[in-house]
Coordinates of C-alpha atoms in Angstrom, one line a residue:
M1 CA 91.9 21.2 -17.6
D2 CA 88.3 20.0 -18.3
L3 CA 86.3 23.0 -19.6
R4 CA 83.0 20.9 -20.3
P5 CA 79.9 22.3 -18.7
D6 CA 78.2 20.4 -15.8
T7 CA 74.6 19.4 -16.9
R8 CA 73.6 17.2 -14.0
A9 CA 71.2 19.8 -12.5
Q10 CA 69.5 20.2 -15.8
S11 CA 68.8 16.4 -15.9
I12 CA 67.2 16.6 -12.5
Q13 CA 65.0 19.5 -13.5
I14 CA 64.0 17.7 -16.8
G15 CA 63.2 14.6 -14.8
A16 CA 61.1 16.6 -12.3
V17 CA 59.2 18.2 -15.1
L18 CA 58.5 14.9 -16.8
L19 CA 57.4 13.3 -13.5
F20 CA 55.1 16.3 -12.8
G21 CA 53.7 15.9 -16.3
M22 CA 53.0 12.3 -15.8
I23 CA 51.2 13.1 -12.5
I24 CA 49.1 15.6 -14.3
I25 CA 48.3 13.1 -17.0
L26 CA 47.4 10.4 -14.5
F27 CA 45.2 12.8 -12.5
A28 CA 43.5 13.9 -15.7
V29 CA 42.8 10.3 -16.7
Y30 CA 41.6 9.6 -13.1
Q31 CA 39.3 12.6 -13.2
A32 CA 38.1 12.0 -16.7
F33 CA 37.5 8.3 -16.6
V34 CA 37.9 6.6 -13.2
V35 CA 35.8 9.1 -11.2
P36 CA 32.9 9.0 -13.7
D37 CA 32.9 5.2 -13.9
Q38 CA 32.9 4.9 -10.1
N39 CA 30.1 7.6 -9.8
Q40 CA 28.1 5.9 -12.5
E41 CA 28.2 2.6 -10.5
I42 CA 27.1 4.5 -7.4
E43 CA 24.2 6.1 -9.3
F44 CA 23.2 2.7 -10.8
N45 CA 23.1 1.0 -7.4
H46 CA 21.0 3.9 -6.1
Y47 CA 18.6 3.5 -9.0
Q48 CA 18.2 -0.2 -8.1
D49 CA 17.5 0.8 -4.5
A50 CA 14.9 3.4 -5.6
Q51 CA 13.1 0.8 -7.7
R52 CA 12.9 -1.4 -4.6
D53 CA 11.7 1.5 -2.5
M54 CA 8.9 2.1 -5.0
V55 CA 7.9 -1.5 -4.9
Q56 CA 7.8 -1.2 -1.1
L57 CA 5.6 1.9 -1.5
R58 CA 3.2 -0.2 -3.6
S59 CA 3.2 -2.9 -1.0
E60 CA 2.4 -0.4 1.8
T61 CA -0.4 1.2 -0.3
L62 CA -2.0 -2.2 -0.9
Q63 CA -1.6 -3.1 2.8
A64 CA -3.3 0.2 3.7
K65 CA -6.3 -0.9 1.6
T66 CA -6.3 -4.4 2.9
T67 CA -5.8 -3.7 6.6
G68 CA -7.5 -0.4 6.9
E69 CA -4.6 0.9 8.9
D70 CA -2.2 3.8 8.2
R71 CA 1.2 2.6 6.7
F72 CA 4.6 4.1 6.5
T73 CA 7.6 3.8 4.2
T74 CA 10.5 5.8 2.7
V75 CA 12.0 6.4 -0.7
K76 CA 15.6 7.5 -0.8
L77 CA 15.6 10.3 -3.3
G78 CA 19.4 10.5 -3.8
T79 CA 22.7 9.3 -2.5
E80 CA 26.3 10.7 -1.9
F81 CA 29.5 10.3 -3.8
P82 CA 32.5 9.4 -1.6
S83 CA 34.9 12.1 -0.6
R84 CA 37.9 12.4 -2.8
V85 CA 41.3 14.0 -1.8
I86 CA 42.7 14.8 -5.3
A87 CA 39.6 14.6 -7.5
V88 CA 36.5 16.7 -7.9
N89 CA 32.9 15.2 -7.7
P90 CA 29.9 16.6 -9.4
P91 CA 26.8 17.4 -7.2
D92 CA 25.5 14.5 -5.3
P93 CA 22.6 12.6 -7.0
S94 CA 19.1 13.7 -6.1
G95 CA 15.6 12.9 -7.3
T96 CA 11.9 13.9 -7.1
L97 CA 9.0 11.9 -5.8
R98 CA 5.6 13.3 -6.7
T99 CA 2.0 12.5 -7.6
T100 CA 0.7 13.3 -11.1
D101 CA -2.5 15.1 -12.0
N102 CA -5.7 13.2 -11.7
K103 CA -6.3 10.5 -14.2
T104 CA -9.5 8.8 -15.5
I105 CA -11.3 6.4 -13.2
A106 CA -14.8 5.2 -14.1
A107 CA -17.1 2.1 -14.0
E108 CA -20.1 1.1 -16.0
V109 CA -22.3 -2.0 -15.4
T110 CA -25.2 -3.8 -17.1
V111 CA -28.5 -3.5 -15.3
D112 CA -31.6 -5.1 -16.9
G113 CA -29.8 -5.1 -20.2
Q114 CA -28.9 -1.4 -20.0
T115 CA -25.5 0.1 -19.5
Q116 CA -25.3 2.4 -16.5
T117 CA -22.5 4.3 -14.8
L118 CA -22.0 3.8 -11.0
P119 CA -22.5 7.3 -9.6
D120 CA -23.3 5.7 -6.2
L121 CA -19.7 4.3 -6.2
F122 CA -18.4 7.8 -6.1
E123 CA -21.1 9.3 -3.8
R124 CA -18.6 9.8 -1.0
F125 CA -15.6 10.3 -3.2
E126 CA -14.5 12.6 -6.0
P127 CA -13.5 10.3 -9.0
A128 CA -9.8 11.1 -8.6
N129 CA -6.9 8.9 -9.3
R130 CA -3.2 9.9 -9.3
F131 CA 0.0 8.1 -10.2
I132 CA 3.2 8.3 -8.1
E133 CA 6.4 8.9 -9.9
Y134 CA 10.1 8.9 -8.9
T135 CA 12.5 10.6 -11.3
P136 CA 16.3 10.7 -10.5
D137 CA 18.7 13.5 -11.4
Y138 CA 22.0 11.8 -12.1
T139 CA 25.2 13.0 -13.6
E140 CA 26.7 9.9 -15.1
F141 CA 24.1 7.1 -15.2
D142 CA 21.9 8.1 -18.2
E143 CA 20.1 4.7 -18.8
H144 CA 17.5 5.3 -16.1
G145 CA 13.8 5.8 -16.5
T146 CA 10.9 7.2 -14.5
V147 CA 9.7 4.7 -11.8
R148 CA 5.9 4.9 -11.7
Y149 CA 3.1 3.4 -9.6
E150 CA -0.3 3.2 -11.3
N151 CA -3.3 1.1 -10.7
T152 CA -1.5 -1.4 -8.4
V153 CA 1.5 -1.8 -10.8
V154 CA 5.1 -0.5 -10.4
Y155 CA 7.3 -0.2 -13.5
S156 CA 10.2 1.7 -15.0
D157 CA 9.3 3.8 -18.0
Y158 CA 12.2 4.3 -20.4
G159 CA 10.2 6.2 -23.0
D160 CA 10.4 3.7 -25.7
A161 CA 9.9 0.7 -23.4
T162 CA 8.6 -0.2 -20.0
V163 CA 9.9 -2.8 -17.5
P164 CA 7.4 -4.1 -14.9
L165 CA 8.7 -4.3 -11.3
S166 CA 5.6 -5.9 -9.8
N167 CA 2.5 -7.8 -10.9
Q168 CA -1.0 -6.3 -10.9
R169 CA -3.8 -6.5 -8.3
L170 CA -6.4 -4.7 -10.4
L171 CA -8.2 -7.9 -11.4
Q172 CA -7.9 -11.1 -9.4
G173 CA -10.4 -13.8 -10.3
D174 CA -13.9 -12.3 -9.8
V175 CA -12.6 -9.3 -7.7
I176 CA -11.9 -5.9 -9.2
S177 CA -9.8 -3.7 -6.9
L178 CA -9.9 0.0 -7.7
I179 CA -7.4 1.6 -5.3
P180 CA -7.1 5.2 -6.5
I181 CA -4.4 7.5 -5.1
H182 CA -5.8 10.7 -3.5
R183 CA -4.0 13.9 -2.5
S184 CA -1.0 15.5 -4.0
Y185 CA 2.5 14.8 -2.8
F186 CA 5.9 16.4 -3.8
E187 CA 9.4 15.9 -2.3
S188 CA 12.7 16.7 -4.0
G189 CA 16.4 16.5 -3.0
G190 CA 18.8 13.8 -1.9
Q191 CA 17.2 12.8 1.4
A192 CA 14.9 10.0 2.2
A193 CA 11.3 11.0 1.6
S194 CA 8.8 9.7 4.1
I195 CA 5.4 8.9 2.9
E196 CA 2.3 7.5 4.7
P197 CA -0.4 5.7 2.7
I198 CA -3.7 6.4 4.6
P199 CA -6.7 4.2 3.7
G200 CA -10.2 5.6 2.9
V201 CA -13.5 3.8 3.5
L202 CA -13.9 0.6 1.6
E203 CA -16.9 0.4 -0.7
T204 CA -17.9 -3.0 -2.2
Q205 CA -20.6 -3.8 -4.8
E206 CA -21.6 -6.8 -6.8
V207 CA -21.7 -5.9 -10.5
D208 CA -22.6 -7.6 -13.8
D209 CA -20.7 -7.2 -17.0
P210 CA -18.6 -4.2 -15.8
T211 CA -16.5 -1.9 -18.0
I212 CA -13.7 -0.4 -16.1
T213 CA -11.9 2.7 -17.5
L214 CA -8.6 3.9 -16.0
G215 CA -5.9 6.4 -17.0
T216 CA -2.6 4.6 -17.9
E217 CA 0.9 5.2 -19.2
L218 CA 1.3 1.6 -20.1
S219 CA 0.5 0.2 -23.6
E220 CA -2.1 -2.4 -24.5
A221 CA 0.6 -5.0 -24.9
D222 CA 1.9 -4.2 -21.4
W223 CA -1.6 -4.8 -19.9
E224 CA -2.1 -7.9 -21.8
E225 CA 1.2 -9.2 -20.3
L226 CA 0.2 -8.1 -16.8
L227 CA -3.2 -9.8 -17.2
A228 CA -1.9 -12.9 -18.9
D229 CA -2.6 -15.2 -15.9
E230 CA -6.2 -13.8 -15.6
I231 CA -6.7 -14.4 -19.4
E232 CA -5.5 -18.0 -19.0
Q233 CA -7.7 -18.7 -16.0
N234 CA -10.8 -16.6 -16.6
N235 CA -13.1 -17.8 -19.4
N236 CA -14.7 -14.4 -19.4
L237 CA -11.5 -12.5 -20.3
D238 CA -9.3 -12.5 -23.4
E239 CA -7.0 -10.0 -25.2
T240 CA -9.9 -8.4 -27.1
D241 CA -11.5 -7.3 -23.8
I242 CA -8.3 -5.2 -23.1
T243 CA -7.9 -1.9 -25.0
V244 CA -5.7 1.1 -24.5
Q245 CA -6.5 4.3 -26.4
N246 CA -5.5 7.9 -25.8
G247 CA -3.9 7.1 -22.4
E248 CA -6.9 5.1 -21.1
L249 CA -7.2 1.4 -20.2
E250 CA -10.6 -0.1 -20.8
L251 CA -11.5 -3.6 -19.4
D252 CA -14.7 -4.9 -20.9
L253 CA -15.6 -7.8 -18.6
Q254 CA -18.4 -10.4 -18.8
G255 CA -20.0 -12.0 -15.8
T256 CA -20.5 -11.1 -12.1
Y257 CA -17.7 -9.4 -10.2
E258 CA -17.1 -8.0 -6.7
L259 CA -16.1 -4.4 -7.3
E260 CA -14.0 -2.9 -4.5
Y261 CA -13.4 0.8 -4.3
A262 CA -10.8 1.8 -1.7
P263 CA -9.0 5.1 -2.1
V264 CA -5.6 5.7 -0.4
G265 CA -4.3 9.1 0.5
M266 CA -0.7 10.1 0.4
D267 CA 0.2 11.6 3.8
R268 CA -3.4 12.8 4.2
T269 CA -6.8 11.3 4.6
P270 CA -8.4 10.5 1.2
I271 CA -11.3 12.5 -0.2
G272 CA -14.4 11.4 1.6
G273 CA -12.8 10.5 4.9
G274 CA -10.5 7.8 6.4
R275 CA -11.2 4.2 7.1
G276 CA -11.7 4.9 10.8
D277 CA -13.6 8.2 10.6
D278 CA -17.0 6.6 11.0
I279 CA -16.3 5.0 14.4
L280 CA -19.5 4.0 16.1
E281 CA -20.1 5.0 19.7
I282 CA -19.6 2.5 22.5
N283 CA -22.4 -0.2 22.5
P284 CA -24.2 1.5 19.6
A285 CA -28.0 1.1 19.6
A286 CA -29.2 3.3 16.8
P287 CA -31.2 1.7 14.0
G288 CA -28.8 0.1 11.5
D289 CA -26.1 -0.3 14.1
I290 CA -24.8 -3.5 15.6
E291 CA -25.7 -3.6 19.3
L292 CA -24.2 -5.7 22.1
V293 CA -27.3 -7.1 23.8
A294 CA -25.8 -9.7 26.2
A295 CA -22.5 -10.9 27.6
D296 CA -22.2 -14.1 29.7
W297 CA -19.0 -14.9 31.6
Q298 CA -18.2 -18.6 32.2
G299 CA -14.7 -19.8 33.1
N300 CA -12.4 -18.7 30.3
T301 CA -15.2 -17.9 27.9
V302 CA -17.3 -14.8 27.3
T303 CA -20.4 -15.4 25.1
A304 CA -21.3 -12.0 23.5
T305 CA -24.6 -11.6 21.7
F306 CA -24.9 -8.9 19.0
R307 CA -28.0 -7.6 17.3
N308 CA -28.2 -6.1 13.8
N309 CA -31.0 -3.5 14.1
A310 CA -31.2 -3.1 10.4
D311 CA -34.2 -4.5 8.5
A312 CA -34.2 -8.2 7.4
G313 CA -32.0 -8.7 4.4
Q314 CA -29.7 -5.8 5.2
N315 CA -26.8 -7.9 6.4
N316 CA -23.5 -6.8 7.7
S317 CA -20.4 -8.6 8.9
F318 CA -17.4 -8.3 11.2
S319 CA -14.1 -8.7 9.2
R320 CA -11.5 -7.9 11.8
G321 CA -11.2 -7.6 15.6
R322 CA -9.1 -7.0 18.6
I323 CA -9.2 -6.6 22.4
A324 CA -8.2 -2.9 22.8
F325 CA -7.9 -2.9 26.6
Y326 CA -8.2 -5.3 29.5
D327 CA -8.8 -4.0 32.9
R328 CA -6.6 -6.2 35.1
I329 CA -4.8 -9.1 33.5
D330 CA -3.2 -9.5 30.1
P331 CA -4.3 -12.9 28.9
E332 CA -4.3 -14.0 25.2
L333 CA -7.5 -14.5 23.2
D334 CA -7.2 -18.1 21.8
Q335 CA -10.4 -18.3 19.8
V336 CA -13.3 -16.3 18.4
R337 CA -16.0 -18.9 17.8
V338 CA -19.3 -18.9 16.0
N339 CA -21.3 -22.1 16.1
G340 CA -18.2 -23.8 17.4
Q341 CA -16.1 -22.7 14.5
N342 CA -12.9 -20.7 15.2
R343 CA -12.8 -17.5 13.2
A344 CA -9.5 -16.1 14.6
S345 CA -7.2 -16.7 11.7
N346 CA -4.1 -15.6 13.5
S347 CA -4.6 -16.8 17.0
P348 CA -3.8 -16.2 19.8
W349 CA -4.6 -12.5 19.8
V350 CA -2.2 -10.4 22.0
I351 CA -4.0 -7.9 24.3
P352 CA -3.7 -5.1 23.5
G353 CA -2.8 -5.6 19.9
S354 CA -3.5 -4.7 16.3
F355 CA -6.6 -5.7 14.4
E356 CA -6.5 -9.4 13.4
D357 CA -8.4 -10.9 10.5
L358 CA -11.5 -13.0 11.0
N359 CA -11.7 -15.9 8.5
P360 CA -14.4 -16.2 7.4
N361 CA -16.1 -13.0 8.4
I362 CA -18.7 -13.1 11.1
E363 CA -22.0 -12.6 9.4
L364 CA -24.6 -10.4 11.0
P365 CA -28.1 -10.9 9.5
G366 CA -30.5 -8.0 9.5
D367 CA -33.1 -7.9 12.2
D368 CA -31.5 -10.8 14.0
T369 CA -28.8 -11.7 16.5
Q370 CA -25.5 -13.4 16.3
T371 CA -23.6 -15.1 19.2
V372 CA -19.8 -14.9 19.4
E373 CA -17.7 -16.8 21.9
L374 CA -14.4 -15.2 23.0
V375 CA -12.2 -18.0 24.5
F376 CA -9.3 -16.7 26.5
S377 CA -6.1 -18.5 27.6
E378 CA -7.0 -18.5 31.2
N379 CA -10.0 -18.3 33.5
L380 CA -11.5 -14.9 34.0
N381 CA -12.3 -13.2 37.3
A382 CA -16.1 -13.1 37.3
Q383 CA -16.1 -10.1 39.7
Q384 CA -15.9 -6.5 38.4
Q385 CA -13.8 -7.4 35.4
W386 CA -14.1 -5.8 32.0
F387 CA -12.5 -5.3 28.6
V388 CA -12.9 -3.2 25.5
L389 CA -13.7 -5.2 22.3
E390 CA -13.5 -3.6 18.8
F391 CA -14.8 -5.1 15.6
R392 CA -14.3 -3.7 12.2
F393 CA -16.9 -4.1 9.5
E394 CA -16.4 -4.8 5.8
T395 CA -17.2 -1.1 5.1
G396 CA -14.2 0.0 7.2
Q397 CA -16.3 1.2 10.1
T398 CA -15.3 0.2 13.6
A399 CA -17.7 -0.6 16.5
T400 CA -16.4 -0.4 20.1
Y401 CA -18.0 -2.5 22.8
F402 CA -17.5 -2.4 26.6
I403 CA -17.9 -5.8 28.0
G404 CA -18.1 -6.2 31.8
S405 CA -18.7 -9.3 34.0
D406 CA -21.9 -7.5 35.3
F407 CA -23.3 -6.7 31.9
D408 CA -26.4 -5.0 33.1
N409 CA -24.4 -2.4 35.0
R410 CA -22.0 -1.7 32.1

């Protein structure tokens, strides 16, 4: 008779315990190493997307300044980790998009050998200038920086180094573009933040030997790199003209420059009013306004005559235009001619459509008239037909003109 004990059940139990232990170890390894690695990759990819979103925000801001039209874009503040059945995720990544406090913005010029500030440049505007910053809140990806827009440049700030994500538009040849950011903005979370750059009135002034001072978080070496092309091409600029001290960039320029000052508001109209706030009334006739004084309809062409009622020497110019409304048919505007030269840079113009550039501008000499031919794609009905024409000035103002076939009864 065999009296040895039966240990087969104990072997099964030991095997089950070992198997369970292996599962626990594998889960711990998965939770401790695999999940963080995968989440780090997700956060890294999101950071790349956020950088691209900030570059797009810069683009829309510059477009607002250039076109005079409100723009729109989004910055995705965070993202989501994938759902996991047997593992635990940390909180989903989030971020903050905000404007900073106001930074320095100033301009000095040389007049008759004397250095003067430009208070008239800021007559309509408070000298305000903010930066826009995106800061992520990640769990695993630690090698991120603050993505910042300042003075037409986007870059990632890692504390001990910066990496540019765009070029600069502050100085281009003999044009200085001051595009300060107005109004505060703050959005935080994981959603996509919507933001609307809204242009202010564009001020331009020809200046000699200007000194421009702007707040900055970039170093002197950073600005020398950003301005390298200008240094190479501009005989009036070298590294010694670029200094950064105490968080302020100073450009000490020699020669004559066109200084543009065009604030952009974040989600609200900039201080001093928006680009379209000074819309002139239909067929303006007040002194200093550009008045429509004649309109002759022949075939497919309307010849419109405008008078600048300002004094001689006080010139103005149309920089953009559109047909806002046409009463019966919807033709296209093929040409906008002055002295036989086509000024419609992107023809034909669709009716109704957005403002289109005039290239070159249509000059309006003071105390004088200018004739503009509007050439349509088809013949016009000479009886009781009319349309609404809008021209935008270099100042950002818009003049609206009602042009009828029977002009005297407009």
